PDB file of C-alpha atoms in Angstrom:
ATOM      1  CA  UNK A   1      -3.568  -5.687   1.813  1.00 65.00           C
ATOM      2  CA  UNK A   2      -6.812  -6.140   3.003  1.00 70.00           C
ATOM      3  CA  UNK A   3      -6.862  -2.533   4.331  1.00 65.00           C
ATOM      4  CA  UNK A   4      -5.548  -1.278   0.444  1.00 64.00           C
ATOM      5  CA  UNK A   5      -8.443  -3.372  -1.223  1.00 71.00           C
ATOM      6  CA  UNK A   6     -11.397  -2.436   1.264  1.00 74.00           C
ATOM      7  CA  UNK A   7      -9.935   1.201   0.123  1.00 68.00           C
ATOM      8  CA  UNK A   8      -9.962   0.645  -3.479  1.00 70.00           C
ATOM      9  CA  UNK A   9     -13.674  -0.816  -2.965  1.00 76.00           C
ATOM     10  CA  UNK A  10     -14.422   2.129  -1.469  1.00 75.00           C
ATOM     11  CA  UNK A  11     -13.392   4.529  -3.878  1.00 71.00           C
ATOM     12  CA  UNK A  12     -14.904   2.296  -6.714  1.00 73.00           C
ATOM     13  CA  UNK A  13     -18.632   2.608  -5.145  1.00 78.00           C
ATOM     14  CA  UNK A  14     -17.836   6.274  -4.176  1.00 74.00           C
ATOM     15  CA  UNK A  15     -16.876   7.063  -8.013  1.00 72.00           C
ATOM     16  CA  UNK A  16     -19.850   4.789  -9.358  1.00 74.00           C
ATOM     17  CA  UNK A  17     -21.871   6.984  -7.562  1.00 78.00           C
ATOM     18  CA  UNK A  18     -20.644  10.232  -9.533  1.00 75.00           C
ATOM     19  CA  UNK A  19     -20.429   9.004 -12.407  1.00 75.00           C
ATOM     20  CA  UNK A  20     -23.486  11.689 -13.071  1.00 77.00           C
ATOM     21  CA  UNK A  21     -20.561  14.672 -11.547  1.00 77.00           C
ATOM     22  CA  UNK A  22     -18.111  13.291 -14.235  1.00 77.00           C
ATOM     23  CA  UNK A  23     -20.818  13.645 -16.818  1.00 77.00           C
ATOM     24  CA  UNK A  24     -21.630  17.459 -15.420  1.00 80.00           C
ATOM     25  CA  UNK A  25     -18.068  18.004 -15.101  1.00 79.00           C
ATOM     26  CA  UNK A  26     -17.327  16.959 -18.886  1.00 77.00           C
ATOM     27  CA  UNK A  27     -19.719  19.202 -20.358  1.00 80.00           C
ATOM     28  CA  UNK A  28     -19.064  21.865 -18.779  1.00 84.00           C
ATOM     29  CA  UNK A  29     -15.979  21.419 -20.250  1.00 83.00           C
ATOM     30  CA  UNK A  30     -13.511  19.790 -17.938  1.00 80.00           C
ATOM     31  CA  UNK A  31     -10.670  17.604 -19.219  1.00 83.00           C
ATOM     32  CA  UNK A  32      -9.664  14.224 -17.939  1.00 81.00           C
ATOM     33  CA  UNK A  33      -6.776  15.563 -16.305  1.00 85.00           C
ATOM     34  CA  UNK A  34      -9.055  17.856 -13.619  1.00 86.00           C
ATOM     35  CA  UNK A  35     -11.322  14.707 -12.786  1.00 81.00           C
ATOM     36  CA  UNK A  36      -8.178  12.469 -12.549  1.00 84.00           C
ATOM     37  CA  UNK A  37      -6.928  14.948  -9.864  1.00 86.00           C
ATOM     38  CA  UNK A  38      -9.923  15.214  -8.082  1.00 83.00           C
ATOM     39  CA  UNK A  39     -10.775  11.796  -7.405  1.00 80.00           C
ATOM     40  CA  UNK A  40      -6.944  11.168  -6.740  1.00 84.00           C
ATOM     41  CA  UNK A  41      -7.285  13.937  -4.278  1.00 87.00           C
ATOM     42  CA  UNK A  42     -10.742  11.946  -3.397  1.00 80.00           C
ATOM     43  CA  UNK A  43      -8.548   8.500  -2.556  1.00 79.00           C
ATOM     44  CA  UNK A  44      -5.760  10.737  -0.710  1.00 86.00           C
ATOM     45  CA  UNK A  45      -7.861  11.822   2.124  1.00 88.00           C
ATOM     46  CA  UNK A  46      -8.784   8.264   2.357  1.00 81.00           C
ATOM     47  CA  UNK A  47      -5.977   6.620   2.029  1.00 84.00           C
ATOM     48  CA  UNK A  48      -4.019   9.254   4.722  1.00 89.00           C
ATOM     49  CA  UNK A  49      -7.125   9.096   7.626  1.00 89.00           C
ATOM     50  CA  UNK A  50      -6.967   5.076   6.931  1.00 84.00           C
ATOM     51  CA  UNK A  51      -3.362   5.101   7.427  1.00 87.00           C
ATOM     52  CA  UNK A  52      -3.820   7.362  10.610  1.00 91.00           C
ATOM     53  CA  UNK A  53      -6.537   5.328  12.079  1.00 91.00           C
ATOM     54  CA  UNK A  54      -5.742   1.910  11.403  1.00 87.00           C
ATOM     55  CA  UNK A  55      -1.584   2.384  12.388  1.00 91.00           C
ATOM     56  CA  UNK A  56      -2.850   4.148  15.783  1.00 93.00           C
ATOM     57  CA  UNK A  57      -4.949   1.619  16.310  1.00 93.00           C
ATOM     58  CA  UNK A  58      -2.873  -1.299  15.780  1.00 89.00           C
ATOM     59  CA  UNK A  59       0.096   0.209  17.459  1.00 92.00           C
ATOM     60  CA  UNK A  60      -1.967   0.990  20.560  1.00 93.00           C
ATOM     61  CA  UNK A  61      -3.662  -3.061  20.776  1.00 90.00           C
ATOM     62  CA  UNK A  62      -0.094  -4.487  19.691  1.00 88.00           C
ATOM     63  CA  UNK A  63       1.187  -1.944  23.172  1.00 90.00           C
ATOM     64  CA  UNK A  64      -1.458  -3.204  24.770  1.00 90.00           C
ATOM     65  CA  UNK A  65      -1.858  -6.740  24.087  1.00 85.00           C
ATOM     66  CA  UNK A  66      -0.613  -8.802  27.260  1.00 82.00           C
ATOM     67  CA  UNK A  67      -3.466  -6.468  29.098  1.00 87.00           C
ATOM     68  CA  UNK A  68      -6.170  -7.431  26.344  1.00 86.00           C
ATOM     69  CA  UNK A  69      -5.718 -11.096  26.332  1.00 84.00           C
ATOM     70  CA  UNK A  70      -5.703 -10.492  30.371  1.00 84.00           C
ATOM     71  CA  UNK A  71      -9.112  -8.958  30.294  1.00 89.00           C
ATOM     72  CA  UNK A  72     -10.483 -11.016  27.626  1.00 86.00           C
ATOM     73  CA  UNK A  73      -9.543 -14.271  29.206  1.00 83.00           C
ATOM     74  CA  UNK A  74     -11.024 -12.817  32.839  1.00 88.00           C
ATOM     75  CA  UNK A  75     -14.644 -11.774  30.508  1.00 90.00           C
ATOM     76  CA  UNK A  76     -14.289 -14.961  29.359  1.00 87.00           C
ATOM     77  CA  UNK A  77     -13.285 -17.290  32.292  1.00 87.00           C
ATOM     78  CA  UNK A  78     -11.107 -19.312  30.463  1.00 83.00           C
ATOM     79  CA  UNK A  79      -7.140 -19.483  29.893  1.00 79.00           C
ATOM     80  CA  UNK A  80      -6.090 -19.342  26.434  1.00 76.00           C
ATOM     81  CA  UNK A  81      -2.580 -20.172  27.146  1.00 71.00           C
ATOM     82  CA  UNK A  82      -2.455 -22.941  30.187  1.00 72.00           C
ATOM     83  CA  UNK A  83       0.642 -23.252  31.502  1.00 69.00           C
ATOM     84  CA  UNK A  84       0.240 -27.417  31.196  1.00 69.00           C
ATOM     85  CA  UNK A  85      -0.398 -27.110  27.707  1.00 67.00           C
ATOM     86  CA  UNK A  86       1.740 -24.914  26.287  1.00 67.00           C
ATOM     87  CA  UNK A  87       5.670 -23.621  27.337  1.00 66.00           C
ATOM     88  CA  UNK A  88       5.420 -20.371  27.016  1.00 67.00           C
ATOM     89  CA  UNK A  89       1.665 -18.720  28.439  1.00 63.00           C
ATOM     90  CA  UNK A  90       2.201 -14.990  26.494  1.00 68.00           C
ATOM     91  CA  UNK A  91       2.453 -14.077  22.885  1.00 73.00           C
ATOM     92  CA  UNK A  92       5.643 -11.885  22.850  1.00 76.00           C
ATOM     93  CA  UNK A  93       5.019  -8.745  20.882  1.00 79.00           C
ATOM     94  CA  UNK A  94       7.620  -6.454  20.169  1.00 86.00           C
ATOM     95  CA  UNK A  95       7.110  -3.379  17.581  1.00 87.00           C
ATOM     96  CA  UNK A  96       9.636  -2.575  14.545  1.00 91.00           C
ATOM     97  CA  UNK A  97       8.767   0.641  13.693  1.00 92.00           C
ATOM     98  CA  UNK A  98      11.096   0.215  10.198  1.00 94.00           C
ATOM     99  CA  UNK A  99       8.633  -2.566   9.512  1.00 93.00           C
ATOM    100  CA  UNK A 100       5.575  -0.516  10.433  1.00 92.00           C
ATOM    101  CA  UNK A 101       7.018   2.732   8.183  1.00 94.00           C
ATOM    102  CA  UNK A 102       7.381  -0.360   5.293  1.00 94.00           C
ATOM    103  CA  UNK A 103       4.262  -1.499   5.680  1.00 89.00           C
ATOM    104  CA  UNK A 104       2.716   1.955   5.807  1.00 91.00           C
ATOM    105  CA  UNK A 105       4.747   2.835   2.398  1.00 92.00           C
ATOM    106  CA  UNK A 106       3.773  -0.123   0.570  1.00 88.00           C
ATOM    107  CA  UNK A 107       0.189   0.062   1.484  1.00 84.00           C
ATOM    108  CA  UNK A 108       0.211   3.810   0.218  1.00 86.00           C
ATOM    109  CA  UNK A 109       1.633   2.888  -3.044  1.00 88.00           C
ATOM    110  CA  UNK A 110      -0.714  -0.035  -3.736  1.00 82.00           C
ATOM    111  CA  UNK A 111      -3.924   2.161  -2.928  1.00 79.00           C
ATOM    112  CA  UNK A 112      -2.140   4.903  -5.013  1.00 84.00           C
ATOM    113  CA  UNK A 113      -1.993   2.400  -7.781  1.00 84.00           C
ATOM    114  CA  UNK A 114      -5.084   1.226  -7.654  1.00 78.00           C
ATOM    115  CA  UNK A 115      -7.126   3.850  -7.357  1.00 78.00           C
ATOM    116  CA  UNK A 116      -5.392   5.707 -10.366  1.00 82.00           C
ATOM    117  CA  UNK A 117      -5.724   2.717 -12.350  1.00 79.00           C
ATOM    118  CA  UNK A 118      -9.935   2.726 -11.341  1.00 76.00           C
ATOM    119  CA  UNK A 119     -10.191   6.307 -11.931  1.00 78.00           C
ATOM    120  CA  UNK A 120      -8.503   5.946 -15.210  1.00 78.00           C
ATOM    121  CA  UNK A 121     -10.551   3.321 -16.292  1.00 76.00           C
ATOM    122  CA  UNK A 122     -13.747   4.884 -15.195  1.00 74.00           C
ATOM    123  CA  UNK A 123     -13.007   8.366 -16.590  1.00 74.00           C
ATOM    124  CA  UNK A 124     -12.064   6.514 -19.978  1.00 72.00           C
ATOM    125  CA  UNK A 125     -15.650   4.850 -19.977  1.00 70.00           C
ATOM    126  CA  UNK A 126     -17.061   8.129 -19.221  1.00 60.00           C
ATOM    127  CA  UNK A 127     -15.116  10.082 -21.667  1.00 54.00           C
ATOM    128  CA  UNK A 128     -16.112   7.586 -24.614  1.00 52.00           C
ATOM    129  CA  UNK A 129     -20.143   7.720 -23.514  1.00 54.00           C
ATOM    130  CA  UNK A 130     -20.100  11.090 -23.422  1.00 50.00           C
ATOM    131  CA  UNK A 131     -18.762  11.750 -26.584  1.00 47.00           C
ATOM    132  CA  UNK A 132     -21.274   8.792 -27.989  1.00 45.00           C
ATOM    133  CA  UNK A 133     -23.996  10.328 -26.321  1.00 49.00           C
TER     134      UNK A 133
END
């Protein structure tokens, strides 16, 4: 979720920041429908190189993690699990990949959502000045 709304923040600056393109765009004639689509596609390549990144990165530390805490407790000099403290000294980590696919879906339809619902809203406010104007 935090990933979806850093997203949708994203794409809310990025269209606030053309709002002068959607003015161009609507008179030279374009309908709502072509701006929709392009700021959908816009929030596609987004969402699809955040998925990629942020899944390949947090499958590779979650992999990885015994080996991390390792070398962050030896840059550190300190135990973060002592073995008279606590019973177990590890954080077991084990990947679903189901889970990860679920996750990966939901997040995709949430920033689909989201980002329709913004571009909607902005294109509306755009379309209404514009004809005021």
């Amino acid at each position: 979720f935090i990933f979806a709304s850093s997203i949708i923040s994203i794409l809310i600056a990025i269209m606030k920041k053309k709002i002068y393109d959607i003015n161009v765009l609507f008179s030279l004639g374009a309908k709502n429908k072509l701006i929709y689509y392009i700021f959908l596609w816009y929030s596609l390549i987004y969402i699809i190189f955040g998925i990629i990144f942020g899944t390949s990165i947090g499958l590779l530390a979650s992999y990885y993690f015994d080996s991390i805490i390792q070398n962050f407790e030896e840059f550190l000099n300190i135990k973060i699990f002592p073995s008279n403290a606590y019973f177990i000294n590890f954080i077991p980590v084990k990947i679903i990949y189901s889970d990860v696919l679920c996750i990966i879906s939901l997040i995709f339809l949430l920033v689909i959502t989201c980002s329709s619902y913004s571009i909607f809203k902005i294109i509306h406010k755009n379309s209404i000045k514009s004809i005021l104007s």
